[in-house]
């Protein structure tokens, strides 16, 4: 019986495969496929802890998705960017760099709010619910509990078919 490789080896192998797929997608010049592959490369970099690289590929993927007017891919990229910014902020907290961490938390909020706004235009209402709950979790991690609850209420309203009241809308992004 063969022992399974360590998780890091698996993640690195997946990253190499994703980069190879990116090379092929760039050569094929198919923007829709390129957007998906860029998202995969970003996920793989994130899995190996290369957050700055993951951020770079997610931003590239967002640019391609926006160029295609691909709402779902744009929303997913924005959520990924929001999560990456928070993870990078948490790393800076451990390095005692409060200014950089604060800037990244603000960027996380901005990406998250943009994602929830754009998700309203998704073709699938269930996708909007998924996004609202994903961003709600992010806001909870950021300590923005009122905004997290507001998004949960908005998601619940979509699930039940009830219209959310103005009180349950998340507040606008904070300026730095």
mmCIF file of C-alpha atoms in Angstrom:
data_model
loop_
_atom_site.group_PDB
_atom_site.id
_atom_site.type_symbol
_atom_site.label_atom_id
_atom_site.label_comp_id
_atom_site.label_asym_id
_atom_site.label_seq_id
_atom_site.Cartn_x
_atom_site.Cartn_y
_atom_site.Cartn_z
ATOM 1 C CA UNK A 1 0.000 0.000 0.000
ATOM 2 C CA UNK A 2 1.365 3.421 -0.989
ATOM 3 C CA UNK A 3 1.216 6.266 1.522
ATOM 4 C CA UNK A 4 -0.599 9.358 0.327
ATOM 5 C CA UNK A 5 1.597 12.409 -0.323
ATOM 6 C CA UNK A 6 1.587 15.228 2.220
ATOM 7 C CA UNK A 7 -1.047 17.902 1.660
ATOM 8 C CA UNK A 8 1.599 20.475 0.665
ATOM 9 C CA UNK A 9 2.820 18.225 -2.137
ATOM 10 C CA UNK A 10 -0.733 17.824 -3.414
ATOM 11 C CA UNK A 11 -1.338 21.593 -3.311
ATOM 12 C CA UNK A 12 1.910 22.285 -5.161
ATOM 13 C CA UNK A 13 1.110 19.671 -7.801
ATOM 14 C CA UNK A 14 -2.335 21.258 -8.278
ATOM 15 C CA UNK A 15 -0.675 24.665 -8.611
ATOM 16 C CA UNK A 16 1.667 23.366 -11.330
ATOM 17 C CA UNK A 17 -1.307 21.870 -13.182
ATOM 18 C CA UNK A 18 -3.250 25.134 -12.883
ATOM 19 C CA UNK A 19 -0.308 27.155 -14.238
ATOM 20 C CA UNK A 20 -0.015 24.731 -17.163
ATOM 21 C CA UNK A 21 -3.756 25.153 -17.799
ATOM 22 C CA UNK A 22 -3.252 28.929 -17.664
ATOM 23 C CA UNK A 23 -0.556 28.724 -20.347
ATOM 24 C CA UNK A 24 -2.936 26.726 -22.540
ATOM 25 C CA UNK A 25 -5.841 29.114 -21.890
ATOM 26 C CA UNK A 26 -3.717 32.133 -22.755
ATOM 27 C CA UNK A 27 -2.584 30.450 -25.975
ATOM 28 C CA UNK A 28 -6.181 29.583 -26.905
ATOM 29 C CA UNK A 29 -7.289 33.202 -26.377
ATOM 30 C CA UNK A 30 -10.671 32.196 -24.990
ATOM 31 C CA UNK A 31 -11.527 34.850 -22.374
ATOM 32 C CA UNK A 32 -14.281 32.851 -20.644
ATOM 33 C CA UNK A 33 -11.987 29.890 -20.106
ATOM 34 C CA UNK A 34 -9.114 32.201 -19.163
ATOM 35 C CA UNK A 35 -11.261 33.771 -16.427
ATOM 36 C CA UNK A 36 -11.992 30.344 -14.934
ATOM 37 C CA UNK A 37 -8.356 29.249 -15.097
ATOM 38 C CA UNK A 38 -7.131 32.476 -13.487
ATOM 39 C CA UNK A 39 -9.556 31.840 -10.615
ATOM 40 C CA UNK A 40 -8.147 28.319 -10.262
ATOM 41 C CA UNK A 41 -4.558 29.570 -10.247
ATOM 42 C CA UNK A 42 -5.519 32.098 -7.551
ATOM 43 C CA UNK A 43 -7.114 29.320 -5.450
ATOM 44 C CA UNK A 44 -4.017 27.154 -5.832
ATOM 45 C CA UNK A 45 -1.671 29.956 -4.801
ATOM 46 C CA UNK A 46 -3.893 30.583 -1.790
ATOM 47 C CA UNK A 47 -3.764 26.898 -0.887
ATOM 48 C CA UNK A 48 0.036 26.979 -0.754
ATOM 49 C CA UNK A 49 0.014 30.204 1.274
ATOM 50 C CA UNK A 50 1.186 32.503 -1.527
ATOM 51 C CA UNK A 51 -1.427 35.169 -0.803
ATOM 52 C CA UNK A 52 0.161 38.036 -2.747
ATOM 53 C CA UNK A 53 0.356 35.850 -5.854
ATOM 54 C CA UNK A 54 -3.210 34.649 -5.305
ATOM 55 C CA UNK A 55 -4.323 38.273 -5.082
ATOM 56 C CA UNK A 56 -2.543 39.124 -8.343
ATOM 57 C CA UNK A 57 -4.182 36.262 -10.257
ATOM 58 C CA UNK A 58 -7.601 36.983 -8.732
ATOM 59 C CA UNK A 59 -7.310 40.616 -9.881
ATOM 60 C CA UNK A 60 -6.391 39.443 -13.382
ATOM 61 C CA UNK A 61 -9.374 37.089 -13.342
ATOM 62 C CA UNK A 62 -11.649 39.913 -12.206
ATOM 63 C CA UNK A 63 -10.432 42.124 -15.061
ATOM 64 C CA UNK A 64 -11.135 39.386 -17.609
ATOM 65 C CA UNK A 65 -14.550 38.619 -16.087
ATOM 66 C CA UNK A 66 -15.506 42.295 -16.122
ATOM 67 C CA UNK A 67 -14.421 42.532 -19.751
ATOM 68 C CA UNK A 68 -16.828 39.697 -20.517
ATOM 69 C CA UNK A 69 -19.582 41.213 -18.354
ATOM 70 C CA UNK A 70 -19.577 37.870 -16.531
ATOM 71 C CA UNK A 71 -21.430 38.777 -13.345
ATOM 72 C CA UNK A 72 -21.000 35.468 -11.523
ATOM 73 C CA UNK A 73 -17.271 35.247 -12.245
ATOM 74 C CA UNK A 74 -16.818 38.898 -11.245
ATOM 75 C CA UNK A 75 -18.669 38.353 -7.978
ATOM 76 C CA UNK A 76 -16.638 35.239 -7.197
ATOM 77 C CA UNK A 77 -13.386 37.103 -7.898
ATOM 78 C CA UNK A 78 -14.466 39.997 -5.675
ATOM 79 C CA UNK A 79 -15.295 37.584 -2.849
ATOM 80 C CA UNK A 80 -11.927 35.901 -3.285
ATOM 81 C CA UNK A 81 -10.164 39.272 -3.238
ATOM 82 C CA UNK A 82 -12.054 40.233 -0.072
ATOM 83 C CA UNK A 83 -11.066 36.995 1.645
ATOM 84 C CA UNK A 84 -7.451 37.304 0.513
ATOM 85 C CA UNK A 85 -7.219 40.878 1.781
ATOM 86 C CA UNK A 86 -8.474 39.752 5.186
ATOM 87 C CA UNK A 87 -6.021 36.840 5.297
ATOM 88 C CA UNK A 88 -3.180 39.177 4.371
ATOM 89 C CA UNK A 89 -4.317 41.633 7.069
ATOM 90 C CA UNK A 90 -4.271 38.841 9.634
ATOM 91 C CA UNK A 91 -0.693 38.007 8.608
ATOM 92 C CA UNK A 92 0.308 41.640 9.042
ATOM 93 C CA UNK A 93 -1.264 41.625 12.503
ATOM 94 C CA UNK A 94 1.205 38.917 13.507
ATOM 95 C CA UNK A 95 4.040 41.053 12.113
ATOM 96 C CA UNK A 96 2.866 44.112 14.077
ATOM 97 C CA UNK A 97 2.053 46.201 10.998
ATOM 98 C CA UNK A 98 -1.272 47.828 11.970
ATOM 99 C CA UNK A 99 -1.389 50.393 9.146
ATOM 100 C CA UNK A 100 -1.033 47.811 6.409
ATOM 101 C CA UNK A 101 -3.504 45.517 8.154
ATOM 102 C CA UNK A 102 -6.032 48.354 8.434
ATOM 103 C CA UNK A 103 -5.640 49.201 4.741
ATOM 104 C CA UNK A 104 -6.180 45.553 3.774
ATOM 105 C CA UNK A 105 -9.273 45.267 5.992
ATOM 106 C CA UNK A 106 -10.722 48.340 4.268
ATOM 107 C CA UNK A 107 -9.964 46.756 0.886
ATOM 108 C CA UNK A 108 -11.640 43.558 2.073
ATOM 109 C CA UNK A 109 -14.800 45.468 2.996
ATOM 110 C CA UNK A 110 -14.794 47.370 -0.302
ATOM 111 C CA UNK A 111 -14.491 44.178 -2.367
ATOM 112 C CA UNK A 112 -17.166 42.486 -0.270
ATOM 113 C CA UNK A 113 -19.663 45.346 -0.616
ATOM 114 C CA UNK A 114 -19.055 45.488 -4.361
ATOM 115 C CA UNK A 115 -19.649 41.729 -4.569
ATOM 116 C CA UNK A 116 -23.002 41.966 -2.756
ATOM 117 C CA UNK A 117 -24.086 44.849 -4.952
ATOM 118 C CA UNK A 118 -23.114 43.065 -8.155
ATOM 119 C CA UNK A 119 -24.632 39.763 -6.980
ATOM 120 C CA UNK A 120 -28.073 41.361 -7.280
ATOM 121 C CA UNK A 121 -27.611 41.100 -11.050
ATOM 122 C CA UNK A 122 -26.750 37.396 -11.075
ATOM 123 C CA UNK A 123 -28.862 35.127 -13.233
ATOM 124 C CA UNK A 124 -29.410 32.635 -10.403
ATOM 125 C CA UNK A 125 -31.048 33.963 -7.206
ATOM 126 C CA UNK A 126 -29.472 31.093 -5.259
ATOM 127 C CA UNK A 127 -26.050 32.434 -6.248
ATOM 128 C CA UNK A 128 -26.933 35.776 -4.661
ATOM 129 C CA UNK A 129 -27.904 33.976 -1.449
ATOM 130 C CA UNK A 130 -24.607 32.077 -1.493
ATOM 131 C CA UNK A 131 -22.683 35.317 -1.986
ATOM 132 C CA UNK A 132 -24.569 37.120 0.768
ATOM 133 C CA UNK A 133 -23.811 34.335 3.220
ATOM 134 C CA UNK A 134 -20.166 34.168 2.130
ATOM 135 C CA UNK A 135 -19.753 37.916 2.633
ATOM 136 C CA UNK A 136 -21.676 37.742 5.904
ATOM 137 C CA UNK A 137 -19.081 35.275 7.203
ATOM 138 C CA UNK A 138 -16.338 37.630 6.079
ATOM 139 C CA UNK A 139 -17.936 40.597 7.845
ATOM 140 C CA UNK A 140 -18.301 38.521 10.981
ATOM 141 C CA UNK A 141 -14.549 37.782 10.863
ATOM 142 C CA UNK A 142 -13.909 41.501 10.378
ATOM 143 C CA UNK A 143 -15.988 42.265 13.477
ATOM 144 C CA UNK A 144 -18.718 43.996 11.433
ATOM 145 C CA UNK A 145 -21.471 42.019 13.102
ATOM 146 C CA UNK A 146 -24.331 44.386 12.217
ATOM 147 C CA UNK A 147 -23.461 44.218 8.526
ATOM 148 C CA UNK A 148 -23.128 40.435 8.772
ATOM 149 C CA UNK A 149 -26.615 40.178 10.274
ATOM 150 C CA UNK A 150 -28.029 42.570 7.667
ATOM 151 C CA UNK A 151 -26.707 40.359 4.879
ATOM 152 C CA UNK A 152 -28.080 37.234 6.554
ATOM 153 C CA UNK A 153 -31.478 38.924 6.737
ATOM 154 C CA UNK A 154 -31.233 39.895 3.058
ATOM 155 C CA UNK A 155 -30.365 36.286 2.184
ATOM 156 C CA UNK A 156 -33.255 35.017 4.274
ATOM 157 C CA UNK A 157 -35.545 37.460 2.483
ATOM 158 C CA UNK A 158 -34.452 36.058 -0.861
ATOM 159 C CA UNK A 159 -34.944 32.494 0.354
ATOM 160 C CA UNK A 160 -38.436 33.165 1.678
ATOM 161 C CA UNK A 161 -39.407 35.603 -1.067
ATOM 162 C CA UNK A 162 -39.849 38.440 1.432
ATOM 163 C CA UNK A 163 -38.466 41.858 0.634
ATOM 164 C CA UNK A 164 -35.826 43.029 3.099
ATOM 165 C CA UNK A 165 -36.637 46.209 4.971
ATOM 166 C CA UNK A 166 -34.340 49.232 4.621
ATOM 167 C CA UNK A 167 -33.024 48.482 8.141
ATOM 168 C CA UNK A 168 -31.566 45.178 6.979
ATOM 169 C CA UNK A 169 -29.401 46.631 4.231
ATOM 170 C CA UNK A 170 -25.693 46.552 4.953
ATOM 171 C CA UNK A 171 -24.125 49.932 5.577
ATOM 172 C CA UNK A 172 -21.924 51.460 2.892
ATOM 173 C CA UNK A 173 -18.173 50.883 2.982
ATOM 174 C CA UNK A 174 -16.247 52.944 5.482
ATOM 175 C CA UNK A 175 -13.759 55.426 4.145
ATOM 176 C CA UNK A 176 -10.200 55.399 5.419
#
